[in-house]
Tab-separated table of C-alpha atoms in Angstrom:
chain	number	residue	atom	x	y	z
A	1	MET	CA	184.478	-44.362	103.510
A	2	PRO	CA	182.058	-43.098	105.488
A	3	ASN	CA	179.975	-41.195	102.633
A	4	ILE	CA	177.474	-43.861	102.436
A	5	VAL	CA	176.451	-43.936	105.826
A	6	HIS	CA	175.864	-39.877	105.638
A	7	THR	CA	173.458	-40.648	102.966
A	8	CYS	CA	169.971	-40.323	105.097
A	9	ASN	CA	170.848	-36.717	106.107
A	10	ILE	CA	172.437	-35.874	102.087
A	11	LEU	CA	168.807	-36.694	100.653
A	12	SER	CA	166.539	-34.711	102.061
A	13	ASP	CA	162.671	-33.027	100.750
A	14	TYR	CA	163.850	-29.897	98.367
A	15	ASP	CA	162.505	-26.560	99.833
A	16	SER	CA	160.625	-28.308	102.262
A	17	LYS	CA	158.214	-29.220	99.408
A	18	ALA	CA	158.062	-33.231	98.778
A	19	GLU	CA	156.521	-32.556	95.408
A	20	ARG	CA	159.708	-31.143	94.444
A	21	GLY	CA	161.433	-34.177	94.821
A	22	HIS	CA	165.059	-34.321	96.670
A	23	SER	CA	168.280	-32.646	97.353
A	24	MET	CA	171.659	-33.919	97.366
A	25	ARG	CA	174.993	-32.513	98.113
A	26	MET	CA	177.833	-33.887	96.348
A	27	ILE	CA	180.712	-32.928	98.303
A	28	ASP	CA	179.369	-34.906	101.527
A	29	PHE	CA	180.733	-37.466	99.433
A	30	GLY	CA	184.251	-36.040	98.941
A	31	ARG	CA	185.760	-33.320	96.468
A	32	SER	CA	187.007	-36.050	94.033
A	33	PHE	CA	185.314	-37.892	91.690
A	34	ALA	CA	187.265	-40.732	89.601
A	35	THR	CA	185.552	-43.541	88.838
A	36	ARG	CA	182.559	-45.589	87.538
A	37	GLU	CA	182.823	-47.579	91.224
A	38	LYS	CA	182.371	-44.378	92.837
A	39	ALA	CA	179.091	-43.214	90.596
A	40	LYS	CA	177.653	-46.826	90.900
A	41	ARG	CA	177.720	-46.423	94.792
A	42	ILE	CA	176.260	-42.628	95.105
A	43	ALA	CA	174.138	-43.289	92.129
A	44	LYS	CA	172.624	-46.506	94.489
A	45	GLU	CA	171.618	-44.191	97.170
A	46	VAL	CA	169.369	-41.859	94.910
A	47	PRO	CA	165.548	-42.948	95.331
A	48	GLU	CA	163.912	-43.691	92.072
A	49	ARG	CA	160.949	-41.528	91.750
A	50	GLY	CA	160.325	-37.713	91.592
A	51	SER	CA	162.968	-34.893	90.677
A	52	LEU	CA	166.437	-34.664	91.813
A	53	VAL	CA	168.634	-31.415	92.428
A	54	ILE	CA	172.238	-32.042	92.666
A	55	ASP	CA	174.702	-29.534	94.509
A	56	PHE	CA	177.952	-29.749	93.170
A	57	GLY	CA	179.350	-26.731	95.321
A	58	ASP	CA	183.169	-27.021	96.246
A	59	VAL	CA	183.722	-30.131	94.246
A	60	VAL	CA	186.968	-29.527	92.511
A	61	VAL	CA	187.474	-33.191	90.437
A	62	LEU	CA	185.060	-34.649	87.922
A	63	SER	CA	186.241	-37.526	85.607
A	64	PRO	CA	184.859	-38.137	82.226
A	65	SER	CA	184.233	-41.728	83.426
A	66	PHE	CA	182.800	-40.731	86.271
A	67	ALA	CA	180.347	-38.104	85.140
A	68	ASP	CA	179.097	-40.591	82.057
A	69	GLU	CA	178.416	-43.174	84.879
A	70	PHE	CA	176.665	-41.228	87.154
A	71	ILE	CA	174.397	-38.924	85.224
A	72	GLY	CA	173.559	-42.613	82.967
A	73	ARG	CA	172.236	-44.154	86.758
A	74	ILE	CA	170.995	-40.710	87.794
A	75	ALA	CA	168.821	-39.936	84.580
A	76	ALA	CA	167.736	-43.766	84.735
A	77	ALA	CA	166.446	-43.499	88.531
A	78	SER	CA	164.687	-39.487	88.289
A	79	GLN	CA	163.090	-38.157	85.472
A	80	ASP	CA	163.917	-34.620	85.966
A	81	VAL	CA	167.238	-33.823	87.176
A	82	THR	CA	169.289	-30.075	87.934
A	83	LEU	CA	172.943	-29.870	88.630
A	84	GLU	CA	173.814	-26.653	90.422
A	85	HIS	CA	176.770	-24.871	91.547
A	86	LEU	CA	179.178	-26.474	89.086
A	87	ALA	CA	182.432	-24.741	88.933
A	88	PRO	CA	183.176	-23.287	85.237
A	89	GLU	CA	185.773	-25.906	84.891
A	90	LEU	CA	183.384	-29.326	85.851
A	91	GLU	CA	180.224	-27.539	83.734
A	92	GLU	CA	181.751	-27.867	80.709
A	93	LEU	CA	182.339	-31.466	81.167
A	94	MET	CA	178.985	-32.568	82.518
A	95	ALA	CA	177.401	-30.220	79.415
A	96	ARG	CA	179.210	-32.822	77.451
A	97	THR	CA	178.137	-35.549	79.134
A	98	VAL	CA	174.616	-34.403	79.137
A	99	GLU	CA	174.581	-34.185	75.579
A	100	ARG	CA	176.761	-37.548	74.573
A	101	ARG	CA	174.131	-39.698	76.296
A	102	GLY	CA	170.995	-37.668	74.922
A	103	LEU	CA	169.564	-36.463	78.217
A	104	SER	CA	169.755	-32.678	77.587
A	105	THR	CA	165.782	-32.868	78.279
A	106	GLN	CA	165.870	-34.826	81.262
A	107	VAL	CA	169.010	-33.570	83.053
A	108	ARG	CA	169.644	-29.606	83.218
A	109	ILE	CA	172.279	-27.955	84.317
A	110	ALA	CA	171.608	-24.011	86.305
A	111	ALA	CA	173.909	-21.724	85.506
A	112	LEU	CA	175.870	-20.140	88.235
A	113	ALA	CA	174.381	-16.437	89.697
B	1	MET	CA	205.575	-25.526	101.015
B	2	HIS	CA	208.195	-26.441	98.760
B	3	ASP	CA	208.740	-24.337	95.493
B	4	LEU	CA	211.347	-25.466	92.278
B	5	ASP	CA	214.622	-23.948	92.958
B	6	GLU	CA	215.406	-20.908	90.688
B	7	ASP	CA	218.680	-22.044	88.821
B	8	PRO	CA	220.533	-18.888	86.913
B	9	ARG	CA	222.052	-21.601	84.465
B	10	GLY	CA	218.487	-22.117	83.196
B	11	VAL	CA	218.480	-26.252	83.267
B	12	ARG	CA	215.517	-28.074	83.790
B	13	ARG	CA	214.344	-27.879	87.506
B	14	ILE	CA	211.636	-30.987	88.686
B	15	LEU	CA	209.451	-30.826	91.873
B	16	PRO	CA	207.318	-34.344	92.750
B	17	LEU	CA	203.890	-33.343	93.515
B	18	LEU	CA	202.493	-37.212	93.125
B	19	THR	CA	205.288	-39.308	94.045
B	20	VAL	CA	205.373	-42.735	92.101
B	21	ARG	CA	202.363	-44.887	92.960
B	22	SER	CA	201.363	-48.645	92.281
B	23	PHE	CA	197.841	-49.024	91.983
B	24	ARG	CA	195.374	-52.292	91.472
B	25	SER	CA	192.198	-51.133	92.044
B	26	GLU	CA	189.607	-47.942	91.016
B	27	THR	CA	190.020	-47.422	95.165
B	28	ASP	CA	193.279	-46.697	94.778
B	29	VAL	CA	192.485	-44.494	91.690
B	30	GLU	CA	189.840	-42.551	94.016
B	31	ARG	CA	192.644	-41.877	96.216
B	32	MET	CA	194.698	-40.639	94.149
B	33	ALA	CA	192.502	-37.991	93.104
B	34	ASP	CA	191.528	-37.210	95.993
B	35	GLU	CA	195.312	-36.212	97.139
B	36	LEU	CA	195.433	-33.571	93.740
B	37	PRO	CA	193.852	-30.929	94.877
B	38	ASP	CA	195.307	-30.016	98.240
B	39	LEU	CA	198.808	-30.947	96.535
B	40	PHE	CA	198.353	-28.038	93.672
B	41	PHE	CA	196.771	-25.596	95.835
B	42	ASP	CA	199.666	-25.933	98.405
B	43	HIS	CA	201.717	-24.992	94.990
B	44	GLY	CA	199.546	-22.195	93.621
B	45	LEU	CA	198.350	-24.100	91.036
B	46	SER	CA	194.806	-23.113	89.771
B	47	LYS	CA	191.410	-25.352	90.028
B	48	SER	CA	191.106	-25.971	86.254
B	49	LEU	CA	194.875	-27.689	86.245
B	50	VAL	CA	193.973	-29.952	88.697
B	51	GLN	CA	190.771	-31.051	87.136
B	52	ASP	CA	192.686	-31.598	83.623
B	53	THR	CA	195.468	-33.342	85.922
B	54	ALA	CA	192.776	-35.448	87.536
B	55	THR	CA	191.227	-36.062	84.068
B	56	VAL	CA	194.218	-37.261	82.681
B	57	LEU	CA	195.074	-39.468	86.140
B	58	ALA	CA	191.863	-40.641	86.649
B	59	GLU	CA	190.964	-41.613	82.845
B	60	ALA	CA	194.844	-43.285	81.899
B	61	ALA	CA	194.570	-45.171	85.386
B	62	ASN	CA	190.962	-46.627	85.288
B	63	ASN	CA	191.939	-47.745	82.002
B	64	VAL	CA	194.904	-50.158	83.383
B	65	VAL	CA	192.372	-51.508	86.124
B	66	GLN	CA	189.507	-52.487	83.685
B	67	HIS	CA	191.835	-53.435	80.954
B	68	ALA	CA	194.811	-54.316	81.351
B	69	GLY	CA	194.865	-57.263	82.809
B	70	SER	CA	198.235	-56.048	84.818
B	71	ALA	CA	199.076	-58.702	87.937
B	72	VAL	CA	200.847	-55.774	89.374
B	73	GLY	CA	198.361	-53.243	88.513
B	74	GLY	CA	199.717	-49.650	87.463
B	75	PHE	CA	202.312	-46.856	88.184
B	76	ALA	CA	201.119	-43.324	88.054
B	77	VAL	CA	203.432	-40.098	88.796
B	78	VAL	CA	202.591	-36.413	88.444
B	79	GLN	CA	205.599	-33.985	88.557
B	80	GLN	CA	206.008	-30.284	87.813
B	81	ARG	CA	208.691	-29.069	85.879
B	82	TYR	CA	210.069	-25.857	84.663
B	83	MET	CA	212.377	-24.964	81.395
B	84	GLN	CA	213.917	-21.624	81.742
B	85	SER	CA	215.681	-19.845	78.784
B	86	GLN	CA	217.020	-16.718	77.759
B	87	GLY	CA	215.326	-15.463	80.992
B	88	LEU	CA	212.051	-16.793	80.100
B	89	ARG	CA	210.292	-19.638	82.468
B	90	THR	CA	207.928	-21.987	81.545
B	91	ASP	CA	206.413	-24.663	83.854
B	92	TYR	CA	205.006	-27.843	83.287
B	93	ILE	CA	202.745	-30.526	84.531
B	94	GLU	CA	203.699	-33.906	83.573
B	95	ILE	CA	201.789	-36.872	84.031
B	96	ALA	CA	202.662	-40.546	83.417
B	97	VAL	CA	200.367	-43.742	83.855
B	98	ALA	CA	202.029	-47.103	82.877
B	99	ASP	CA	201.630	-50.726	83.016
B	100	PRO	CA	202.775	-54.208	82.222
B	101	GLY	CA	199.713	-55.440	81.280
B	102	ARG	CA	198.379	-56.796	77.839
B	103	GLY	CA	198.599	-53.490	75.932
B	104	ILE	CA	196.335	-51.829	73.842
B	105	ALA	CA	196.222	-53.990	70.810
B	106	GLU	CA	195.330	-57.429	72.847
B	107	SER	CA	192.795	-55.621	74.896
B	108	LEU	CA	190.972	-54.524	71.782
B	109	GLY	CA	191.589	-58.369	70.338
B	110	ARG	CA	193.914	-57.384	67.871
B	111	GLU	CA	197.575	-58.842	66.740
B	112	PRO	CA	200.395	-57.290	68.640
B	113	ALA	CA	201.476	-56.056	65.177
B	114	ASP	CA	198.206	-53.572	64.941
B	115	ALA	CA	199.133	-51.836	67.736
B	116	GLU	CA	199.908	-48.469	66.122
B	117	ALA	CA	196.466	-48.984	64.435
B	118	ALA	CA	195.247	-50.422	67.658
B	119	ILE	CA	196.344	-46.960	69.607
B	120	ILE	CA	194.509	-44.461	66.970
B	121	ASP	CA	191.159	-46.511	67.204
B	122	ALA	CA	191.677	-46.580	71.114
B	123	VAL	CA	191.333	-42.239	70.669
B	124	LYS	CA	188.490	-42.561	69.089
B	125	GLU	CA	185.171	-42.037	71.150
B	126	GLY	CA	183.668	-45.011	71.749
B	127	THR	CA	186.278	-47.553	71.235
B	128	THR	CA	185.623	-50.288	73.999
B	129	SER	CA	186.061	-54.039	74.608
B	130	THR	CA	183.360	-53.964	77.220
B	131	GLY	CA	180.632	-54.255	74.580
B	132	ASP	CA	178.917	-50.871	76.405
B	133	ARG	CA	178.628	-48.288	73.834
B	134	HIS	CA	178.841	-45.479	76.315
B	135	ARG	CA	182.651	-47.034	77.968
B	136	GLY	CA	185.448	-46.188	76.024
B	137	ILE	CA	185.673	-42.187	76.099
B	138	GLY	CA	189.073	-42.227	78.591
B	139	LEU	CA	191.639	-42.144	75.752
B	140	HIS	CA	189.429	-39.708	73.404
B	141	GLU	CA	189.040	-37.521	76.409
B	142	LEU	CA	192.644	-37.216	76.677
B	143	SER	CA	193.216	-36.598	73.035
B	144	ASP	CA	190.644	-33.652	73.289
B	145	LEU	CA	191.938	-32.025	76.495
B	146	VAL	CA	195.086	-31.609	74.813
B	147	GLU	CA	194.171	-30.569	71.667
B	148	GLY	CA	192.015	-28.211	72.927
B	149	SER	CA	194.200	-25.899	74.579
B	150	PRO	CA	197.963	-24.662	73.376
B	151	GLY	CA	200.916	-26.376	75.452
B	152	ARG	CA	199.750	-29.497	75.906
B	153	LEU	CA	201.277	-32.931	74.543
B	154	LEU	CA	199.676	-36.402	74.612
B	155	GLU	CA	201.954	-39.775	74.196
B	156	ILE	CA	200.517	-43.056	74.110
B	157	HIS	CA	203.267	-46.435	73.745
B	158	SER	CA	202.212	-49.670	73.526
B	159	ASP	CA	203.630	-52.835	72.154
B	160	HIS	CA	205.268	-51.164	68.898
B	161	GLY	CA	202.725	-48.393	68.245
B	162	PHE	CA	203.493	-44.817	69.178
B	163	TYR	CA	200.910	-42.140	69.294
B	164	GLN	CA	201.201	-38.579	70.049
B	165	THR	CA	199.165	-35.526	69.808
B	166	GLY	CA	198.442	-31.772	70.561
B	167	GLN	CA	197.287	-28.544	69.348
B	168	SER	CA	201.042	-27.592	67.640
B	169	ILE	CA	201.312	-31.283	66.551
B	170	GLY	CA	198.181	-32.533	65.766
B	171	PRO	CA	197.543	-36.198	65.483
B	172	ASP	CA	200.627	-38.685	64.559
B	173	SER	CA	201.409	-41.894	64.758
B	174	MET	CA	203.963	-44.390	63.999
B	175	THR	CA	205.663	-47.817	64.424
B	176	VAL	CA	208.641	-47.984	66.573
B	177	ALA	CA	211.683	-50.529	67.032
B	178	ASN	CA	211.380	-50.517	71.040
B	179	ARG	CA	208.793	-52.505	72.436
B	180	PHE	CA	207.116	-51.073	75.425
B	181	ARG	CA	205.206	-53.969	77.248
B	182	GLY	CA	201.921	-52.735	78.463
B	183	THR	CA	200.692	-49.409	78.014
B	184	ALA	CA	202.348	-46.203	78.761
B	185	VAL	CA	200.258	-42.558	78.886
B	186	THR	CA	201.940	-39.469	79.235
B	187	VAL	CA	200.654	-35.833	79.197
B	188	VAL	CA	202.529	-32.513	79.775
B	189	MET	CA	200.860	-29.233	80.152
B	190	VAL	CA	201.794	-25.728	80.342
B	191	ALA	CA	201.066	-24.863	84.220
């Protein structure tokens, strides 16, 4: 489970502008995300300040339980969260999760270009 | 790369994808989910099918780990099957997750005699024994997943309770004579 060890490389200043917050690449933690336990582990690494951009590029699997736990914890840590590069089959799940949690104003899903 | 054997007689053939696994922890569930993408892509199956299969596998297995109280954990299998009739072939993915634990009724604090009603409640959004209002999405998600697309079926058997749902049959439940001591969840999806 080396992913957490690499967290320092994953969290970086977004666009070289500290005021815009941090970015995070999920693929550095794996292609599949299936459990609440994994959501808790990854969310612990997110700094509790500023805005956050999370890149889901190349992620293949997200379970509803992971998504629920992850979104809940990320939103508690960051006031402004953007989820980007979600595959179409994952975007619907994330949108449903954000809506169920009542976090639509705090968590945005960036449309694929 | 394996493939399902063509059979001119039109009988059903099976290709194991994820062979029977035992699991006890969320780490085990993550390992199973990690295996799915390559197994599916090697057989030309789509990303969306991987996601849907992983959703079924993960949510059913997470329920076992968190609620079943099973001393031996649970067991899961994913396989591809085809049915051929009058020259028309249809491929399916079958997912089964089972455990010999306390069953859905007991995990919700109900009597075993209430197994059928307990399953119906468990499929509703937000039903959970954890007290966390954000929990209890697992079986509800599975129900949504099969009812949202044609050619899919969800079956849940726990104690004497049996429940099934899909787009074509709608939710249906019954109390059955044969008792399954624990919980078995199976989903069939057109590939």
